[in-house]
Amino acid sequence: MTDALRKDRIPALPAVDILVVGAGSAGCCAALAARVSRRHSVTLVERYGFPGGTSTQMLDTFYGFFTPGDSPRKVVGGIPDRVVNALDRAGRIYLRPNTYGAGTGVTYDPEFLKFTWDTLLEEAGVRVALHAHLVDVEEGADGLRAAVLWTKRGFFRQPARRFIDASGDADLCALAGMPFERAGDLEPAQTLTTTFRMCAVDLGRFQSAGGKSMLAARMEEAVASGRHPLPRKAGSAHAMVQPGCIATVAVRVADVDATDHEQLAAAEREGRRQAYVFEAFFRDCVPGFENAMIIGLSHHIGVRETRRVYGEYRLTRQDCLEVRRFDDAVLLCGAPIEDHRAARDGGEETEWTLIPGGRAYDVPYRTLVPKGRDEVWVAGRCFSATHSAHASCRSMGQTMAMGQAAGLAAALSLETDCGARSLDTNELRERLRRLGALLALPATPADTSARGWANNFSS
Ligand SMILES: Cc1cc2nc3c(=O)[nH]c(=O)nc-3n(C[C@H](O)[C@H](O)[C@H](O)COP(=O)(O)OP(=O)(O)OC[C@H]3O[C@@H](n4cnc5c(N)ncnc54)[C@H](O)[C@@H]3O)c2cc1C
C-alpha cells in the first residue's frame, strides 16, 4: 500500500460547514439553498468537470414543475424558478407538452445550463470542487466527520459538520454503511438510456409529414419489416432550443446494475451502438431527417435508479396514488408513475399511472433523512422511496425541490444546533415558503401558453 492510500497520511482540507456530494440538479439546489442565509461555508463536490449531473450530461427538459392534464398547476418554486429564469433571460428555453402526457416540460439548452449552474453557484459563494471524486468517509463518535476525496493530486480529507448526499447513487451513505435498497433487488430495475442529439433536421417537413404519430408508425414498420433492428418502438424525439436540432429518449438497455463498473461499461457501449441504429432509421425512414446526423451522445448513459437509502420515512406507491398529505411536507409531486422496464418479449413495457384527479401528493421531510442519522441528508434520485414511488418522484422539478429542502435543512440544523431528526419542520416549511417553494396546490391553473408561461416563475 502506498502512503497515498493510508488514511492516517491523507492531508486534510480546511473544514467546511456543509459538504454536498454530487452537483446534479439536486446537489446544485442543495448547495444554493444552504447558502441562502450566507452564514455557512458550503463545498459542492463533483466527479466531472461541469455541474448539472443528468440535467446537463444527457437531458434538456425539466419535468415535474407542472401537474399533467388540461388544468395544470405549478407545484415547484423557489430556487428551481431562479434556474428557469436565468435560462429564460438568455433566451434558451421553451415550454412543450410531454409526448406521453406527463405534463408541460421546460425545455432548455443543456450546454448553457452548465454555465447557468456555474454562475448561480459562484454568485451564491459556493465552493465548487470539480474533478473530485468521493471515495471514502471517516466516522467519528458523533457520526460522519469527513469525506475522503480523490483528485489527480491524490487523496484529501474534507472535514464537514453536515453532509448532503446528492450523488444519485447514494455513494456517501453506502460508504458510511447506511442501509439502502439496490434497484433490481425487490422489483425489476428501470432501464438505462443513452440520449442522443441530431442536427440538420428539417422540422417543418417532419411536422407536415405527420410529426410524432408518423414517427411512431415508421418505427413500427421498420421493426416489423426487419429493416432496422430498433431496440424499442416507443421513444421520443423533440425539438431542442437550438434550431434544426432534436433530442431523443429512445435507447433502452435493460438488466444493468449501474453500480457495477463492468456492467455499466457494457451498457455504455450498447447504448452507443443502439444510438447509431436509430440514426440509420431516422435518415432512412423519417421525412425531414434525410440529412440529419448525431452531433452528441449523452456524456454518461442515463441511469434512472441505483441505490435508494432507507430513511426516517419511505415514500410508497400508495402515498402517491392516495395523494397523501404529511405535516412535514417539503415539496409536492404530481408526476405520473413512469416505470421503464424490460418486457418478457425483449421489448419494453412502460407503466404510466397518473396521480388521481390531476392532484399532487406531499413528499415528507423524513424521506430526506437517512434512518437514525442527524448529520446527513439525502436528496435527489437516491432519496428514501420504494421503486414505484421513486418512478413518480424523480423528475428534475422534484429533485431540485428536494435539494432545496435538504440545503435549507442542513443550514437550519447548524443555526439551531440540532440534528436532522429533531429539526423544527414548521420552521423549515416557513423558510421554504419564503424562498418561493410551493407546499400547497395553487387554486388556479398555470398559464402554459407561449405568451403567459414566464409569469409562472417567480423571480
Ligand atoms: C434516461 C432518463 C431520462 C429522463 N428524462 C427526464 C426528463 O425528461 N425530465 C426530467 O425532469 N427528468 C428526467 N429523468 C429523471 C431525472 O433526470 C433524474 O431523476 C434527476 O436528474 C436526478 O438528479 P440527481 O441530482 O438526483 O442525480 P444526478 O443528476 O445523477 O446527479 C448526481 C451527481 O453526482 C455526481 N457523482 C456521483 N457519484 C459521485 C462521487 N462518488 N463523487 C463525486 N461526484 C459524484 C455525478 O457525476 C452527478 O453529477 C430522466 C432520467 C433518465 C435516466
Coordinates of C-alpha atoms in Angstrom, one line a residue, residues 92-386:
R92 CA -32.5 29.5 -24.0
I93 CA -35.9 27.9 -23.0
Y94 CA -39.3 27.0 -24.3
L95 CA -42.3 25.1 -22.8
R96 CA -43.7 22.0 -24.5
P97 CA -46.2 19.2 -23.7
N98 CA -44.8 15.8 -22.9
T99 CA -45.2 13.1 -25.5
Y100 CA -46.9 10.7 -23.1
G101 CA -48.9 13.2 -21.0
A102 CA -46.5 13.7 -18.1
G103 CA -47.3 17.5 -18.1
T104 CA -45.7 20.5 -19.6
G105 CA -41.9 20.4 -19.8
V106 CA -39.4 23.2 -19.6
T107 CA -37.0 22.6 -22.5
Y108 CA -33.6 24.3 -22.2
D109 CA -30.2 24.5 -23.8
P110 CA -28.2 21.9 -21.7
E111 CA -24.8 23.4 -22.6
F112 CA -25.9 26.8 -21.4
L113 CA -27.4 25.2 -18.3
K114 CA -23.8 24.2 -17.3
F115 CA -22.8 27.8 -17.4
T116 CA -26.0 28.8 -15.6
W117 CA -25.3 26.4 -12.7
D118 CA -21.7 27.8 -12.6
T119 CA -22.9 31.3 -12.4
L120 CA -25.6 30.7 -9.8
L121 CA -23.2 28.7 -7.6
E122 CA -20.5 31.3 -7.9
E123 CA -22.9 34.2 -7.1
A124 CA -24.1 32.3 -4.0
G125 CA -20.5 31.8 -2.8
V126 CA -20.5 28.0 -3.0
R127 CA -17.0 26.5 -3.4
V128 CA -17.3 24.0 -6.2
A129 CA -14.8 21.3 -6.3
L130 CA -15.0 19.8 -9.8
H131 CA -13.0 16.7 -10.9
A132 CA -13.1 15.5 -7.3
H133 CA -14.4 12.0 -6.5
L134 CA -15.9 11.0 -3.2
V135 CA -14.2 7.6 -2.4
D136 CA -14.5 7.1 1.3
V137 CA -15.8 8.6 4.5
E138 CA -14.5 9.0 8.0
E139 CA -16.7 8.4 11.0
G140 CA -16.2 9.8 14.5
A141 CA -18.1 9.2 17.7
D142 CA -20.9 11.5 16.6
G143 CA -21.2 10.2 13.1
L144 CA -19.7 11.3 9.8
R145 CA -16.7 13.6 10.3
A146 CA -15.1 13.9 6.9
A147 CA -15.3 12.7 3.3
V148 CA -12.3 11.3 1.5
L149 CA -11.9 12.8 -2.0
W150 CA -9.7 11.6 -4.8
T151 CA -8.3 14.1 -7.3
K152 CA -5.4 13.9 -9.8
R153 CA -3.2 15.2 -6.9
G154 CA -4.1 12.3 -4.7
F155 CA -6.4 11.8 -1.7
F156 CA -7.7 14.6 0.6
R157 CA -9.9 14.5 3.7
Q158 CA -12.6 17.1 3.6
P159 CA -14.0 17.6 7.2
A160 CA -17.5 19.0 7.5
R161 CA -20.2 19.5 10.1
R162 CA -23.1 18.5 7.9
F163 CA -23.3 16.3 4.8
I164 CA -25.8 16.1 1.9
D165 CA -25.6 13.0 -0.3
A166 CA -26.8 14.1 -3.8
S167 CA -24.6 11.7 -5.7
G168 CA -27.6 10.0 -7.3
D169 CA -26.2 6.6 -6.3
A170 CA -26.1 7.3 -2.6
D171 CA -22.3 6.9 -2.6
L172 CA -21.8 8.7 0.6
C173 CA -24.5 6.8 2.5
A174 CA -23.3 3.5 1.1
L175 CA -19.7 4.2 2.1
A176 CA -20.9 5.0 5.6
G177 CA -22.7 1.7 5.8
M178 CA -26.2 3.1 5.8
P179 CA -28.9 0.7 4.6
F180 CA -30.3 1.1 1.1
E181 CA -32.4 -0.7 -1.5
R182 CA -30.5 -1.5 -4.7
A183 CA -32.5 -1.2 -7.9
G184 CA -33.4 -4.7 -9.1
D185 CA -33.3 -6.2 -5.6
L186 CA -37.1 -6.2 -5.0
E187 CA -38.5 -5.2 -8.3
P188 CA -37.1 -5.1 -11.9
A189 CA -34.7 -2.1 -12.2
Q190 CA -35.6 0.6 -14.6
T191 CA -33.8 0.5 -18.0
L192 CA -30.9 2.8 -18.9
T193 CA -30.9 5.2 -21.9
T194 CA -28.1 6.9 -23.8
T195 CA -29.7 10.0 -25.2
F196 CA -28.5 11.4 -28.5
R197 CA -29.0 14.7 -30.3
M198 CA -29.2 15.2 -34.1
C199 CA -28.6 18.3 -36.2
A200 CA -29.7 19.3 -39.7
V201 CA -33.3 18.2 -39.2
D202 CA -36.0 19.8 -41.3
L203 CA -38.6 20.1 -38.6
G204 CA -41.1 21.8 -40.9
R205 CA -41.0 18.8 -43.2
F206 CA -41.2 16.4 -40.2
Q207 CA -44.3 18.1 -38.9
S208 CA -46.1 18.3 -42.2
A209 CA -45.4 14.6 -42.8
G210 CA -47.3 13.8 -39.6
G211 CA -44.9 14.5 -36.7
K212 CA -45.0 12.3 -33.7
S213 CA -47.8 9.9 -34.8
M214 CA -46.0 9.4 -38.2
L215 CA -42.7 8.7 -36.3
A216 CA -44.4 6.0 -34.1
A217 CA -45.8 4.4 -37.3
R218 CA -42.5 4.4 -39.0
M219 CA -40.9 2.8 -36.0
E220 CA -43.5 0.0 -36.1
E221 CA -42.9 -0.5 -39.8
A222 CA -39.1 -0.5 -39.5
V223 CA -39.2 -3.2 -36.8
A224 CA -41.9 -5.3 -38.5
S225 CA -40.1 -5.3 -41.8
G226 CA -36.8 -6.1 -40.2
R227 CA -35.2 -3.2 -42.0
H228 CA -33.9 -1.5 -38.8
P229 CA -33.5 -3.6 -35.7
L230 CA -34.7 -0.8 -33.3
P231 CA -34.4 -1.9 -29.6
R232 CA -37.9 -0.4 -29.0
K233 CA -40.8 1.0 -30.9
A234 CA -41.5 3.8 -28.5
G235 CA -39.2 6.6 -27.6
S236 CA -39.4 10.3 -28.1
A237 CA -37.7 12.9 -30.3
H238 CA -38.3 16.6 -29.7
A239 CA -37.1 19.9 -31.0
M240 CA -34.2 21.4 -29.0
V241 CA -33.7 25.1 -28.2
Q242 CA -31.0 25.1 -30.9
P243 CA -32.7 25.5 -34.4
G244 CA -32.8 22.3 -36.6
C245 CA -31.8 20.0 -33.7
I246 CA -33.6 17.3 -31.9
A247 CA -33.0 15.4 -28.7
T248 CA -34.2 11.8 -28.1
V249 CA -35.0 9.5 -25.3
A250 CA -35.1 6.3 -27.3
V251 CA -32.3 3.9 -26.5
R252 CA -33.0 1.1 -24.0
V253 CA -30.6 -1.0 -22.1
A254 CA -32.1 -3.4 -19.6
D255 CA -30.9 -5.5 -16.6
V256 CA -27.9 -3.4 -15.5
D257 CA -26.7 -2.8 -12.0
A258 CA -25.2 0.6 -12.7
T259 CA -23.1 0.5 -9.5
D260 CA -21.1 -2.4 -11.1
H261 CA -18.5 -0.7 -13.4
E262 CA -18.2 -3.7 -15.8
Q263 CA -22.0 -3.8 -16.3
L264 CA -22.1 -0.1 -16.7
A265 CA -19.3 -0.1 -19.2
A266 CA -21.1 -2.7 -21.3
A267 CA -24.3 -0.6 -21.1
E268 CA -22.4 2.4 -22.3
R269 CA -21.1 0.5 -25.3
E270 CA -24.6 -1.0 -26.0
G271 CA -26.2 2.5 -25.7
R272 CA -23.8 3.9 -28.3
R273 CA -24.5 1.0 -30.6
Q274 CA -28.2 1.5 -30.4
A275 CA -27.9 5.2 -31.0
Y276 CA -26.4 4.6 -34.4
V277 CA -29.1 2.0 -35.2
F278 CA -31.6 4.8 -34.5
E279 CA -29.6 7.3 -36.6
A280 CA -29.8 5.0 -39.6
F281 CA -33.5 4.5 -39.1
F282 CA -34.2 8.3 -38.9
R283 CA -32.2 9.1 -42.0
D284 CA -33.7 6.2 -44.0
C285 CA -37.4 6.3 -42.9
V286 CA -38.4 9.6 -41.4
P287 CA -39.2 12.7 -43.5
G288 CA -37.2 15.7 -42.5
F289 CA -34.2 13.6 -41.3
E290 CA -32.7 12.7 -44.6
N291 CA -29.6 14.8 -43.9
A292 CA -29.6 14.6 -40.1
M293 CA -26.7 13.3 -38.1
I294 CA -25.9 12.6 -34.5
I295 CA -24.0 15.6 -33.0
G296 CA -23.8 14.4 -29.4
L297 CA -24.3 11.4 -27.2
S298 CA -25.0 11.8 -23.6
H299 CA -21.8 12.2 -21.6
H300 CA -22.9 9.3 -19.4
I301 CA -25.6 6.7 -20.1
G302 CA -28.8 7.8 -18.3
V303 CA -29.3 5.8 -15.1
R304 CA -32.8 6.0 -13.7
E305 CA -32.1 4.3 -10.4
T306 CA -29.4 2.5 -8.4
R307 CA -29.4 2.8 -4.6
R308 CA -32.2 4.3 -2.6
V309 CA -31.5 5.0 1.1
Y310 CA -33.8 3.8 3.8
G311 CA -34.8 7.0 5.6
E312 CA -36.8 8.0 8.5
Y313 CA -39.8 7.6 6.2
R314 CA -40.1 5.7 2.9
L315 CA -42.5 7.2 0.3
T316 CA -44.7 4.5 -1.1
R317 CA -46.8 3.9 -4.2
Q318 CA -49.9 4.2 -2.0
D319 CA -48.8 7.6 -0.7
C320 CA -48.6 8.8 -4.4
L321 CA -51.9 7.3 -5.6
E322 CA -53.8 8.2 -2.5
V323 CA -52.4 11.7 -2.8
R324 CA -51.4 11.7 0.9
R325 CA -50.7 14.8 2.9
F326 CA -47.9 14.9 5.5
D327 CA -47.4 17.5 8.3
D328 CA -43.7 17.7 7.4
A329 CA -44.1 18.0 3.6
V330 CA -41.3 19.9 2.0
L331 CA -42.3 19.5 -1.7
L332 CA -45.1 18.4 -3.9
C333 CA -45.2 16.0 -6.8
G334 CA -47.9 15.5 -9.4
A335 CA -45.8 13.5 -11.9
P336 CA -47.2 10.1 -13.0
I337 CA -45.5 6.8 -12.1
E338 CA -43.3 6.3 -15.1
D339 CA -41.6 3.0 -14.8
H340 CA -39.5 1.9 -17.8
R341 CA -39.0 -1.9 -17.6
A342 CA -37.9 -4.6 -19.9
A343 CA -40.8 -6.7 -21.1
R344 CA -40.6 -10.5 -21.3
D345 CA -40.6 -10.4 -25.1
G346 CA -37.5 -8.4 -25.1
G347 CA -39.3 -5.2 -25.9
E348 CA -40.2 -2.6 -23.3
E349 CA -43.2 -2.0 -21.2
T350 CA -43.6 1.3 -19.6
E351 CA -46.1 1.9 -16.8
W352 CA -47.7 5.3 -16.9
T353 CA -50.0 5.7 -13.9
L354 CA -51.4 9.2 -13.4
I355 CA -51.8 10.7 -9.9
P356 CA -55.6 10.8 -9.5
G357 CA -57.5 14.0 -10.2
G358 CA -54.5 15.8 -11.6
R359 CA -53.5 16.5 -8.0
A360 CA -50.1 16.4 -6.3
Y361 CA -49.0 14.5 -3.2
D362 CA -46.8 15.7 -0.4
V363 CA -43.2 14.5 0.0
P364 CA -42.3 14.4 3.7
Y365 CA -39.0 15.8 5.0
R366 CA -38.3 12.4 6.6
T367 CA -37.6 10.9 3.2
L368 CA -34.5 13.1 3.0
V369 CA -33.1 11.9 6.4
P370 CA -31.3 8.6 6.4
K371 CA -32.5 6.4 9.2
G372 CA -31.0 7.1 12.6
R373 CA -28.8 9.9 11.3
D374 CA -28.5 13.5 12.5
E375 CA -25.7 14.9 10.4
V376 CA -26.6 13.6 6.9
W377 CA -29.4 14.3 4.4
V378 CA -30.0 12.7 1.1
A379 CA -31.5 14.5 -1.9
G380 CA -32.4 13.6 -5.5
R381 CA -32.9 10.1 -7.0
C382 CA -31.4 8.3 -4.1
F383 CA -33.9 9.6 -1.6
S384 CA -36.0 7.2 0.6
A385 CA -38.8 5.8 -1.6
T386 CA -40.0 2.4 -2.9

